[in-house]
Structures are given as C-alpha cells and as structure tokens.
Short mmCIF file of C-alpha atoms and ligand atoms in Angstrom, two decimals:
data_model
loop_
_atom_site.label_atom_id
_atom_site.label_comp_id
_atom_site.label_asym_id
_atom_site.label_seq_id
_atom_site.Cartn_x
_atom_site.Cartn_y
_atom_site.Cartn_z
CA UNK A 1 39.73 99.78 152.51
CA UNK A 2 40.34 96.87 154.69
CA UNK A 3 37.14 96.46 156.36
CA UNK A 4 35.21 93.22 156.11
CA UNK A 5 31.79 94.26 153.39
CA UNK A 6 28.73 93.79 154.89
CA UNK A 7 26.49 91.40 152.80
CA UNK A 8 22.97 92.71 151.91
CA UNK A 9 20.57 90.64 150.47
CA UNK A 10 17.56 92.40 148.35
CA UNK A 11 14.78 90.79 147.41
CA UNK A 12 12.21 91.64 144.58
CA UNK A 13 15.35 93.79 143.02
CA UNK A 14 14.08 94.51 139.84
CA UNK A 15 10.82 95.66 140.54
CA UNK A 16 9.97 99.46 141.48
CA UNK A 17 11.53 99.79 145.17
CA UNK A 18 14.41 97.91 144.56
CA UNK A 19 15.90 100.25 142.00
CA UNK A 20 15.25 103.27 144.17
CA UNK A 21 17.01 101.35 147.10
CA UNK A 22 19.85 99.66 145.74
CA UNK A 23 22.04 103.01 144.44
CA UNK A 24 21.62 103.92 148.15
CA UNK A 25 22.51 100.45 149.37
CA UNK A 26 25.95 100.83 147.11
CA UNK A 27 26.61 104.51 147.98
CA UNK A 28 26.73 103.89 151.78
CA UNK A 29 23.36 105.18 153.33
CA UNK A 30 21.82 101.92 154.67
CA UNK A 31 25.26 101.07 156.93
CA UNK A 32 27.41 104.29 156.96
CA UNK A 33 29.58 106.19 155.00
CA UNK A 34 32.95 103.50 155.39
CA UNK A 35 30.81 100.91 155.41
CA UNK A 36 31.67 98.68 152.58
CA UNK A 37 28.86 96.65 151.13
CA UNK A 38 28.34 93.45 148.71
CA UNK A 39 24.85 92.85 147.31
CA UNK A 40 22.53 89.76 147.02
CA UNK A 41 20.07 90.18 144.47
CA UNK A 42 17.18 88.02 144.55
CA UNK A 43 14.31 87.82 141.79
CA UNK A 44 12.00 85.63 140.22
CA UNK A 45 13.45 83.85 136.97
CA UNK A 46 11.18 86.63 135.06
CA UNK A 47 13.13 89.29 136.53
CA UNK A 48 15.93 88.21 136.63
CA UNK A 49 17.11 90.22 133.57
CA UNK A 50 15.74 92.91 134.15
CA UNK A 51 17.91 92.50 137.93
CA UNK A 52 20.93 92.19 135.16
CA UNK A 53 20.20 94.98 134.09
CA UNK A 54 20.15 97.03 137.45
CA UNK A 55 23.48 95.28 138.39
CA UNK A 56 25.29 96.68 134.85
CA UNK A 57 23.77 99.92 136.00
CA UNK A 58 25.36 99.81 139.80
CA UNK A 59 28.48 98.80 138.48
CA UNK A 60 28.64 101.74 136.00
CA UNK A 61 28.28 104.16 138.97
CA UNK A 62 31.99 102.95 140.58
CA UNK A 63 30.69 103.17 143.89
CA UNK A 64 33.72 102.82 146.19
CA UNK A 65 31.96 100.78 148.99
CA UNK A 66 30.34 98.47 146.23
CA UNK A 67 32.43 95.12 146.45
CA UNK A 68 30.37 92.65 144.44
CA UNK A 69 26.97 92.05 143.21
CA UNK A 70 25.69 88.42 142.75
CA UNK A 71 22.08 87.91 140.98
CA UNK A 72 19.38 84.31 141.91
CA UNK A 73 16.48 82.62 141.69
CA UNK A 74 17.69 80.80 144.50
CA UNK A 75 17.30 81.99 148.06
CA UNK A 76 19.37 79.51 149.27
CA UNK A 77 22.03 81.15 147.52
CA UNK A 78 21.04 84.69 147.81
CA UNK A 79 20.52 84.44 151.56
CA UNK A 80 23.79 82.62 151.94
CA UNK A 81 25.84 84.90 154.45
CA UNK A 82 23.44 87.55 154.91
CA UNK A 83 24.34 90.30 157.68
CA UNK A 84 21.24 92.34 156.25
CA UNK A 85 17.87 91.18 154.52
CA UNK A 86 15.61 93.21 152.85
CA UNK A 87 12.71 91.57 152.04
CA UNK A 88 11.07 93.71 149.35
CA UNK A 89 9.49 91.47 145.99
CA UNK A 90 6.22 90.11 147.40
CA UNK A 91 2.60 88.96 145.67
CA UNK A 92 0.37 92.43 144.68
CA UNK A 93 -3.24 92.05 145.18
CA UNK A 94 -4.39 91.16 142.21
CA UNK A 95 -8.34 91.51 140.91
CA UNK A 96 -10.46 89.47 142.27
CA UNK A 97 -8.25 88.13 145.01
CA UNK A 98 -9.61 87.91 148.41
CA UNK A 99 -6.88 88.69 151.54
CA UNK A 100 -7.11 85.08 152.56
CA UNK A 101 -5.61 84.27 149.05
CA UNK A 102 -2.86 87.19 149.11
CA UNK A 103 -2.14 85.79 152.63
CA UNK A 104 -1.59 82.45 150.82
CA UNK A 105 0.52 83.32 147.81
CA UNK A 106 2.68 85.49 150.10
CA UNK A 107 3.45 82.46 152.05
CA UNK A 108 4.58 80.44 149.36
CA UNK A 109 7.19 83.40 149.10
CA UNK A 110 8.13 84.04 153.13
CA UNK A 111 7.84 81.09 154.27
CA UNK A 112 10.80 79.10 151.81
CA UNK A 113 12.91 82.79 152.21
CA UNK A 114 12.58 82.41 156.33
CA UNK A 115 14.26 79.19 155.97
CA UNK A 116 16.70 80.07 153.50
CA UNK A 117 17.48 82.32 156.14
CA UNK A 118 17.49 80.14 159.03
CA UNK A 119 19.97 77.53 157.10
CA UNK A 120 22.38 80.14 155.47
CA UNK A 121 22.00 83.87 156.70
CA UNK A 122 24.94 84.98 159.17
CA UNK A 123 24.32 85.01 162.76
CA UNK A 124 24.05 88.61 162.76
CA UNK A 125 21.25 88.52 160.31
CA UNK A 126 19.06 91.44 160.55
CA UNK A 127 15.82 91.16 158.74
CA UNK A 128 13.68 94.30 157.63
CA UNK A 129 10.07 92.72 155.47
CA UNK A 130 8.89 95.54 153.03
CA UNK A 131 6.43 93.65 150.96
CA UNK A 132 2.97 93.92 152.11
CA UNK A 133 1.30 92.42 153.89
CA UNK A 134 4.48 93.46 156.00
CA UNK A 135 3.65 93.03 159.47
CA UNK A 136 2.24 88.91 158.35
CA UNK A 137 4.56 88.30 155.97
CA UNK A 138 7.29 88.78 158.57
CA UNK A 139 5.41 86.76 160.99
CA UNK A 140 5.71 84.01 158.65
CA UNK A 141 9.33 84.19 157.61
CA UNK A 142 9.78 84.27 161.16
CA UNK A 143 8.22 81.25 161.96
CA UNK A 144 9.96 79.51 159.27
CA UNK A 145 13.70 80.74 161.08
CA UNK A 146 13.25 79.19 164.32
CA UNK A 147 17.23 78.92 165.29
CA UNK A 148 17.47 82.93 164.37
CA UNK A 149 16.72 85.07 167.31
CA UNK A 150 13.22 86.02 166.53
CA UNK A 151 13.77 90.15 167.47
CA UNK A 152 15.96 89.76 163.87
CA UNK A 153 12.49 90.12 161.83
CA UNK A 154 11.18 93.14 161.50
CA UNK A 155 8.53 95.26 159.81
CA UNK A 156 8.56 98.81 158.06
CA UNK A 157 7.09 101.29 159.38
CA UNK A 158 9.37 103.71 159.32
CA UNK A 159 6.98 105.47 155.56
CA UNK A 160 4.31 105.44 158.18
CA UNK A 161 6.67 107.18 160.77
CA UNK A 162 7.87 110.06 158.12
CA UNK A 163 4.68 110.47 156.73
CA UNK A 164 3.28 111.16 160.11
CA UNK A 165 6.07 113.90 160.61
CA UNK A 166 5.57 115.29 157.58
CA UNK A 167 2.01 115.99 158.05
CA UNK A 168 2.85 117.54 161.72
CA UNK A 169 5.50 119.69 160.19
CA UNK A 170 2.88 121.12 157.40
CA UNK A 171 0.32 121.96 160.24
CA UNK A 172 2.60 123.12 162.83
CA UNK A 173 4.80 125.28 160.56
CA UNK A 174 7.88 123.87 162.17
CA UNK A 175 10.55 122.04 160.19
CA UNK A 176 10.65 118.41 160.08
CA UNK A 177 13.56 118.40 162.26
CA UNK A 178 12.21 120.09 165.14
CA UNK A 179 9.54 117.08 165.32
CA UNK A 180 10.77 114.04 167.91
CA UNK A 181 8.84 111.18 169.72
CA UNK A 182 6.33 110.96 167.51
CA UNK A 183 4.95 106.67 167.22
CA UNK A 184 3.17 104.62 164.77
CA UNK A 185 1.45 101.21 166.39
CA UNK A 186 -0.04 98.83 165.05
CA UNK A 187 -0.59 97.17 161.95
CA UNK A 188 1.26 99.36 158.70
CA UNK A 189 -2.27 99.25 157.19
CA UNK A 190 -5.30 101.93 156.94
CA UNK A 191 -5.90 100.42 160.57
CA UNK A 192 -2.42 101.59 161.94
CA UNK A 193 -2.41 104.68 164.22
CA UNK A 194 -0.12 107.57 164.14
CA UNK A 195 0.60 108.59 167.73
CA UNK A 196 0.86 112.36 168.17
CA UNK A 197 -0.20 112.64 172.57
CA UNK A 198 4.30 111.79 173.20
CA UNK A 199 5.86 113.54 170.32
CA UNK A 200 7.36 117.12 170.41
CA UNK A 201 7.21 119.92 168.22
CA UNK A 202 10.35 122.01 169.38
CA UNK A 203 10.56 120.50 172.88
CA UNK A 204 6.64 121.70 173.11
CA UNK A 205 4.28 118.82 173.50
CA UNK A 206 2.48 118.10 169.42
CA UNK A 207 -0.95 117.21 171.04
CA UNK A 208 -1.10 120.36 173.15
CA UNK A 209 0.19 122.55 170.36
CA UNK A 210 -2.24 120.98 167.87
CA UNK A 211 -5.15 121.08 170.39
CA UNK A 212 -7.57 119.86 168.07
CA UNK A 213 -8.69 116.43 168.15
CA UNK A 214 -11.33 116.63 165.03
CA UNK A 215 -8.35 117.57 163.27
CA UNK A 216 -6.72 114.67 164.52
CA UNK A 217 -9.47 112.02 164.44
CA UNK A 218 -10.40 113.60 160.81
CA UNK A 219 -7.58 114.45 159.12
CA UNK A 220 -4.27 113.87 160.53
CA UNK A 221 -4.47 110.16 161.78
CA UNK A 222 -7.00 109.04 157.82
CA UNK A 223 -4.13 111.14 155.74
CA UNK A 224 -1.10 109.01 157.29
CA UNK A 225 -2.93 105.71 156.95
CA UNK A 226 -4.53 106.38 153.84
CA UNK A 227 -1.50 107.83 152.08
CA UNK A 228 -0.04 104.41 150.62
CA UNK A 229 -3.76 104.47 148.75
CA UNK A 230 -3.82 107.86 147.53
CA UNK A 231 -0.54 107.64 145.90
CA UNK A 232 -1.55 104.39 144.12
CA UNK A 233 -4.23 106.51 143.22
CA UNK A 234 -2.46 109.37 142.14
CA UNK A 235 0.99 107.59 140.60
CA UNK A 236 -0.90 104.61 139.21
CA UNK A 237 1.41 102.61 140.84
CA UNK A 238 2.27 102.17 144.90
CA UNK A 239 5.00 104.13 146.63
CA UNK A 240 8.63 103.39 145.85
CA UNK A 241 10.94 106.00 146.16
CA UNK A 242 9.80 107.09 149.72
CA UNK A 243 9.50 103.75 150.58
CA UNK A 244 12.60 102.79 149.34
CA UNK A 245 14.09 106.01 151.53
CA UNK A 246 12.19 104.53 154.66
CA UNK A 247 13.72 100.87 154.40
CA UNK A 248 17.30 102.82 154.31
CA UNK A 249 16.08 104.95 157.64
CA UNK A 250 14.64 101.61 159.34
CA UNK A 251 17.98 99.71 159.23
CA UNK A 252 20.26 102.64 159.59
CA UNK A 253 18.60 103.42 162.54
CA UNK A 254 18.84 99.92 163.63
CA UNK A 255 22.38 99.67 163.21
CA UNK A 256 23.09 103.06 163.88
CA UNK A 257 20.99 104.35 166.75
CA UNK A 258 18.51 106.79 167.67
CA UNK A 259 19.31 110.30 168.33
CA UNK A 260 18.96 111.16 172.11
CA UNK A 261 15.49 112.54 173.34
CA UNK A 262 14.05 110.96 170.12
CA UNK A 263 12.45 107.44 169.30
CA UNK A 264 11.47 105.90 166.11
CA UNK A 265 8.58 103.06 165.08
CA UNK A 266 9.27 99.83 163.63
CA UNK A 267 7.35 96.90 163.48
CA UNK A 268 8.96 94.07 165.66
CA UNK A 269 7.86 91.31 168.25
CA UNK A 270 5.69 92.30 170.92
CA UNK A 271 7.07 91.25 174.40
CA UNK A 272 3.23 91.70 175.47
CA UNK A 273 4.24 95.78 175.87
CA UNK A 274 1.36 98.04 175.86
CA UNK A 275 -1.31 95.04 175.81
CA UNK A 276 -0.15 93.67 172.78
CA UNK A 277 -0.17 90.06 172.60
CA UNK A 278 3.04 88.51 172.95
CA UNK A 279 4.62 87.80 169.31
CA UNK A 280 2.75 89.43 167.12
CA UNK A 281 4.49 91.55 164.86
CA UNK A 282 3.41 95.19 165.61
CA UNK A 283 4.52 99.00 165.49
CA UNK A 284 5.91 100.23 168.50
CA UNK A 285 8.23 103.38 169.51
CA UNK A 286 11.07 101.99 169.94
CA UNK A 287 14.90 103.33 170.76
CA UNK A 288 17.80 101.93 169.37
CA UNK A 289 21.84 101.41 170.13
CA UNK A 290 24.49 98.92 168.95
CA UNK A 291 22.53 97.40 167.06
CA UNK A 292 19.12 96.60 169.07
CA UNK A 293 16.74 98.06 169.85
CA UNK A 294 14.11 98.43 172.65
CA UNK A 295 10.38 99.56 173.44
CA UNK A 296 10.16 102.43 174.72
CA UNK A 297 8.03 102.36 178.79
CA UNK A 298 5.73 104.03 180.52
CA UNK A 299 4.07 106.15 177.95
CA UNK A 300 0.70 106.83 178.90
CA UNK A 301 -2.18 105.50 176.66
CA UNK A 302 -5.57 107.42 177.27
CA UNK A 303 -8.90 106.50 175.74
CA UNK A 304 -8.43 107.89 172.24
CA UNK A 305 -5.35 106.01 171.58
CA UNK A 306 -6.18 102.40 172.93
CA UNK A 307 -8.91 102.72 171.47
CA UNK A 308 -6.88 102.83 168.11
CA UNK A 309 -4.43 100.94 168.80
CA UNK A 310 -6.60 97.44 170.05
CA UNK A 311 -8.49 98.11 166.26
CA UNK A 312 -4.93 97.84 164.80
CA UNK A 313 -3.88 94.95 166.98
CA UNK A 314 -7.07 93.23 166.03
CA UNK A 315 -6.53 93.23 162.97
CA UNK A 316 -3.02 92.00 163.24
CA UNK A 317 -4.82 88.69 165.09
CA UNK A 318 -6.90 88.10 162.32
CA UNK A 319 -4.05 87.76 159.86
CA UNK A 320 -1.99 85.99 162.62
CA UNK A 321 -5.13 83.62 162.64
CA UNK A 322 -5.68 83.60 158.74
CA UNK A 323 -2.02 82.37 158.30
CA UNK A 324 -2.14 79.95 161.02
CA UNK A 325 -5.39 78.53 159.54
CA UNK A 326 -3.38 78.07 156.69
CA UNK A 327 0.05 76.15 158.19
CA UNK A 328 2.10 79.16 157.82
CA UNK A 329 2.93 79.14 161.12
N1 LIG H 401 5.84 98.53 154.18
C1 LIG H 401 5.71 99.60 153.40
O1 LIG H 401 5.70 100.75 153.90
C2 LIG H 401 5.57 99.48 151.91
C3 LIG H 401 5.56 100.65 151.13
C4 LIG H 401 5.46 100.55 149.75
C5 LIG H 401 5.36 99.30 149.15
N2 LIG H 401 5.35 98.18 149.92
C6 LIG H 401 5.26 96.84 149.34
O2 LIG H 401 6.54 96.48 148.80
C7 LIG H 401 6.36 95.46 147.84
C8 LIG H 401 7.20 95.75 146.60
O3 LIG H 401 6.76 96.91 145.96
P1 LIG H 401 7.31 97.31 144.51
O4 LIG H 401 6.62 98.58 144.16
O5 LIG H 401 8.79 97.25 144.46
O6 LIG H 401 6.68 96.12 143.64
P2 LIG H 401 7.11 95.65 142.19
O7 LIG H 401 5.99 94.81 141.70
O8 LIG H 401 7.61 96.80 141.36
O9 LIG H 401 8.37 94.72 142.46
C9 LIG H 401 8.29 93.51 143.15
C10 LIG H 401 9.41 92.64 142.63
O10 LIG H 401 9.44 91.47 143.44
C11 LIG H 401 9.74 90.38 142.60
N3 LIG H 401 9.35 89.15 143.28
C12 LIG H 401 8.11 88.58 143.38
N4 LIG H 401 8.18 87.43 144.04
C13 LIG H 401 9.46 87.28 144.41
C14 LIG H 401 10.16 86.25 145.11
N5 LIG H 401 9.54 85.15 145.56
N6 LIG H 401 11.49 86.39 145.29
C15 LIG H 401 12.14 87.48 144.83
N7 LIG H 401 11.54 88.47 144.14
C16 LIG H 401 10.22 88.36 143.94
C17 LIG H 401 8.99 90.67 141.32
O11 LIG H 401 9.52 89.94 140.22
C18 LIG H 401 9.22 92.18 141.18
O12 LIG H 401 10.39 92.47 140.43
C19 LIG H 401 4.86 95.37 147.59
O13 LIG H 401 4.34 94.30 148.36
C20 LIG H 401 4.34 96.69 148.14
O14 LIG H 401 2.99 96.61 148.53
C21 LIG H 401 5.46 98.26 151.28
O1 LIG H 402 1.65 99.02 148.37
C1 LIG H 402 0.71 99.48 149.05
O2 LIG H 402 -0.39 98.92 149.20
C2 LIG H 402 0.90 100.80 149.77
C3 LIG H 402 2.18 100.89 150.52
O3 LIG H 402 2.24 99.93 151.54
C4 LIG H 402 2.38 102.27 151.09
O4 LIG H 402 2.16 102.48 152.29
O5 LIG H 402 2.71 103.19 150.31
#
C-alpha cells in the first residue's frame, strides 16, 4: 500500500464511544475501504491506561489499513497533523450541576483542544464534536481555531438523522433505504426538530404518506428527540454504539458524498440560511461532494416547522450567550 495514511485524532478514547468507534476507524469505514489510517488517541492521564489497553486490543486485530497508534495527555501532540478530529471525551452532567457550569467545564476542555488544533492540525483538518453539549462545544473549539477555516467544525447529528429514519421506516413499513431527504435542524437536544414535510418514502412525499400531524407533533418528532434520554434510561448509561456508528456516517459522508436525490443533517455554521443567525452552529440538510459540503435551498418552511425550528435556534443563542458570558468565545 503506498498511499499516504490519513491521521485521525480521537478524543475521550477510552471511554464508552471510543471503543465502539475506533475498530471501525482501523478497519476502513470512516475514510474508505483503501484508505489507510494512523490513530491519535487522546485521554485524560486517568484513562490513559485504560486507552493502552484499547490500543493492545487494535493492534491484535492486524487491521491492514492500521499504520500506527500513538496514545496523550497532550493535545498538542495528539492534534499534531490531524486530517480528521473526532472530538468525543467531554464533561457528563454531573448531580447537582447547573448547564451554566457544564457549559464551563466543557470549555476548559474545547477551548485548549481548538487551539491545539489551530497550531498543529493539518490544513485539511476536518473536525466532527461528539461530546455534548455538541452544537456549543464546537462553537467554542471553533472560536479558539481562528486561522482554520471555520466550515472545518462540525456537529453530530447524523444519531438524530438515523433515528429519525428509523422511526419513519417502522411507521411507514418501508425499509430504511427507501427513506431520502429527510432533515434534522437545530440544536441535537430534546429541542431539535426532525423534519419529515421534504423527505421521501419511495419517491412518495413522508408528510403526505404519513398524513397525520398528531402523530407527528406527539409521537414522531418527542421519540427522535427524546431517544438519547430513554436509552440512558433504559441502558443506564448514554448511547455509544449507535453513536459511535453515526460519527463514522457523519465524516464518511463528508469525505465521501451524498448519494444523488438524497441529503443528510449535520450540524455546521449557519451562513444566515433559513433565518438562522449567522455562525451559530446548527443542524441543517445539507449535500455533500469532495469533501464539502453545502445547505441545501429553497425548501419551503410552513408554520409547523419554523415554529420548531426558531425554539431550537433559541436555544442554541442562549448557550451561544452563556459561553460568551463566560470568555469562551
Ligand atoms: N452528539 C451525539 O449524538 C452524542 C450521542 C451520544 C453521546 N454523546 C456525548 O459523547 C460524549 C462521550 O460519551 P461516552 O459515552 O463515550 O462517555 P464516556 O464517559 O464513556 O467517555 C468519555 C471519555 O472522555 C475522556 N475525557 C474527558 N475529558 C477529556 C479530555 N479533556 N481530553 C480527552 N479525553 C477526555 C474520559 O476520560 C472518558 O474516557 C458525552 O458528552 C456524550 O454525552 C453525544
Ligand atoms: O449523552 C446524552 O445526553 C444523549 C446523547 O446525546 C444521545 O443523543 O444519545
């Protein structure tokens, strides 16, 4: 193999996401099948043996495309020619912790690993923030990279996106498959909303097929943002495996492209599109080739969906102003 690997930094790689990501990192879904990859592992000195550990693991599965693993505390180092950041370990809620003080301790995390990236990542860096809150935290490590193009940081929102097409699959009877165009926006919160009025089920229009909006407003649109909750609920522990799956669709659509007649969501910076003030990090459809991607025009909005999608924006200026209130940006 004679191409150049592609270096992929991971952060938070010993905790529950990163092991359900990295094995699909080293066995070529996140770039492509001849895609040959080297890993960045960063953790926190407390996990870093348990990172060790992963690494022995990875190395015992003689993945062909695998060409080096190196393990840090140091983003400086773990960032240091990055073509692809995945920015997973973050601060969990913790009891009695108000948002304003999440907001806070995630900063002390995005904010040093935005510059690291700004002094050391490769000019192609591509940046994908996993670790909640996503849409913020990306904001931040953003605003801490000012010489990287800022359309490089990105939020997932692609477990928002799959969820939402696996719930119109179940009610519709069609396969997954046969389910295109269908848009998260907003915020990937319990505010975010799952756009079904452009998406097609078998070339048929979803919202005309459903033709229900109670079952909409009731049940499709609270199951997709609620579902991050009830599988806390029901696993004792948040999502990791799907979520791990979504941060491999979300960049290898990115690099990759979307299908024709089809769209995806991501969470990137708003060009104003759709009313959504300029810069804030927010779920869009968007299409993608070579490597960048664009929003998709023109789609019509009616009352039901603005109406859901300013609540989500909203939201997304109150943590825009929380963080700013606290020099994060
Ligand atoms: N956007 C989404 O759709 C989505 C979905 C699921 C989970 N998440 C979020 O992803 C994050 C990770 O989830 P998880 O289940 O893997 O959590 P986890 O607690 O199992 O693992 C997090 C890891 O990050 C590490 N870490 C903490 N601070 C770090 C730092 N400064 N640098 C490097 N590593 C650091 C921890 O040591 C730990 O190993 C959480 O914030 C979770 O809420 C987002
Ligand atoms: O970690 C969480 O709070 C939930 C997670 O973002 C998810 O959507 O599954």
């Amino acid at each position: 193999m004679t191409r150049t690997p592609v270096n992929v930094t991971v952060t938070g790689a010993a905790g529950q996401i990163g092991y359900a990501l990295l094995f699909r990192i080293a066995s070529g879904h996140l770039l492509g099948a001849d895609v040959p990859v080297k890993l960045r592992l960063l953790e926190i000195p407390q996990g870093l043996k348990a990172a060790e550990g992963t690494a022995m693991e990875l190395e015992d599965c003689a993945f062909p495309l695998l060409q080096g693993i190196d393990i840090s505390d140091d983003p400086n180092v773990a960032f240091d020619g990055a073509n692809v950041a995945l920015l997973v370990g973050a601060r969990p809620r913790t009891k009695g912790m108000e948002r304003g003080d999440l907001l806070e301790a995630n900063g002390g995390i995005f904010k040093p690993q935005g510059k690291a990236i700004n002094d050391h990542a490769a000019d192609d860096i591509k940046v994908l923030v996993v670790g909640n809150p996503a849409n913020t935290n990306a904001l931040i490590a953003q605003a801490a990279a000012p010489d990287v193009p800022r359309e490089r940081f990105t939020a997932m929102t692609r477990l928002d996106h799959n969820r939402a097409i696996s719930q119109l699959a179940a009610k519709t009877g069609a396969p997954v498959s046969e389910i295109k165009k269908l848009t998260i926006w907003g915020n990937h919160s319990a505010t975010q909303y799952p756009d079904i009025f452009h998406a097609t089920v078998a070339g048929k229009n979803a919202a005309e097929i459903v033709n229900d909006e109670k079952w909409l407003a009731e049940n499709f649109i609270p199951t997709v943002a609620k579902r991050g909750a009830a599988i806390i609920e029901a696993r004792g522990a948040s999502s990791a495996a799907s979520a791990a799956n979504a941060a491999i669709d979300h960049v290898h659509t990115w690099v990759n492209g979307t299908a024709d007649g089809d769209w995806t969501s991501m969470g990137i910076p708003s060009d104003g599109s759709y009313g959504v003030p300029e810069g804030l990090i927010s779920s869009f459809p968007v299409t993608t080739k070579d490597g960048r991607y664009e929003i998709v025009q023109g789609l019509e909005v009616n009352d039901f969906s603005r109406e859901r999608i300013n609540a989500s924006v909203k939201e997304l200026e109150e943590e825009r102003e929380a963080v700013r209130a606290l020099g994060l940006l």
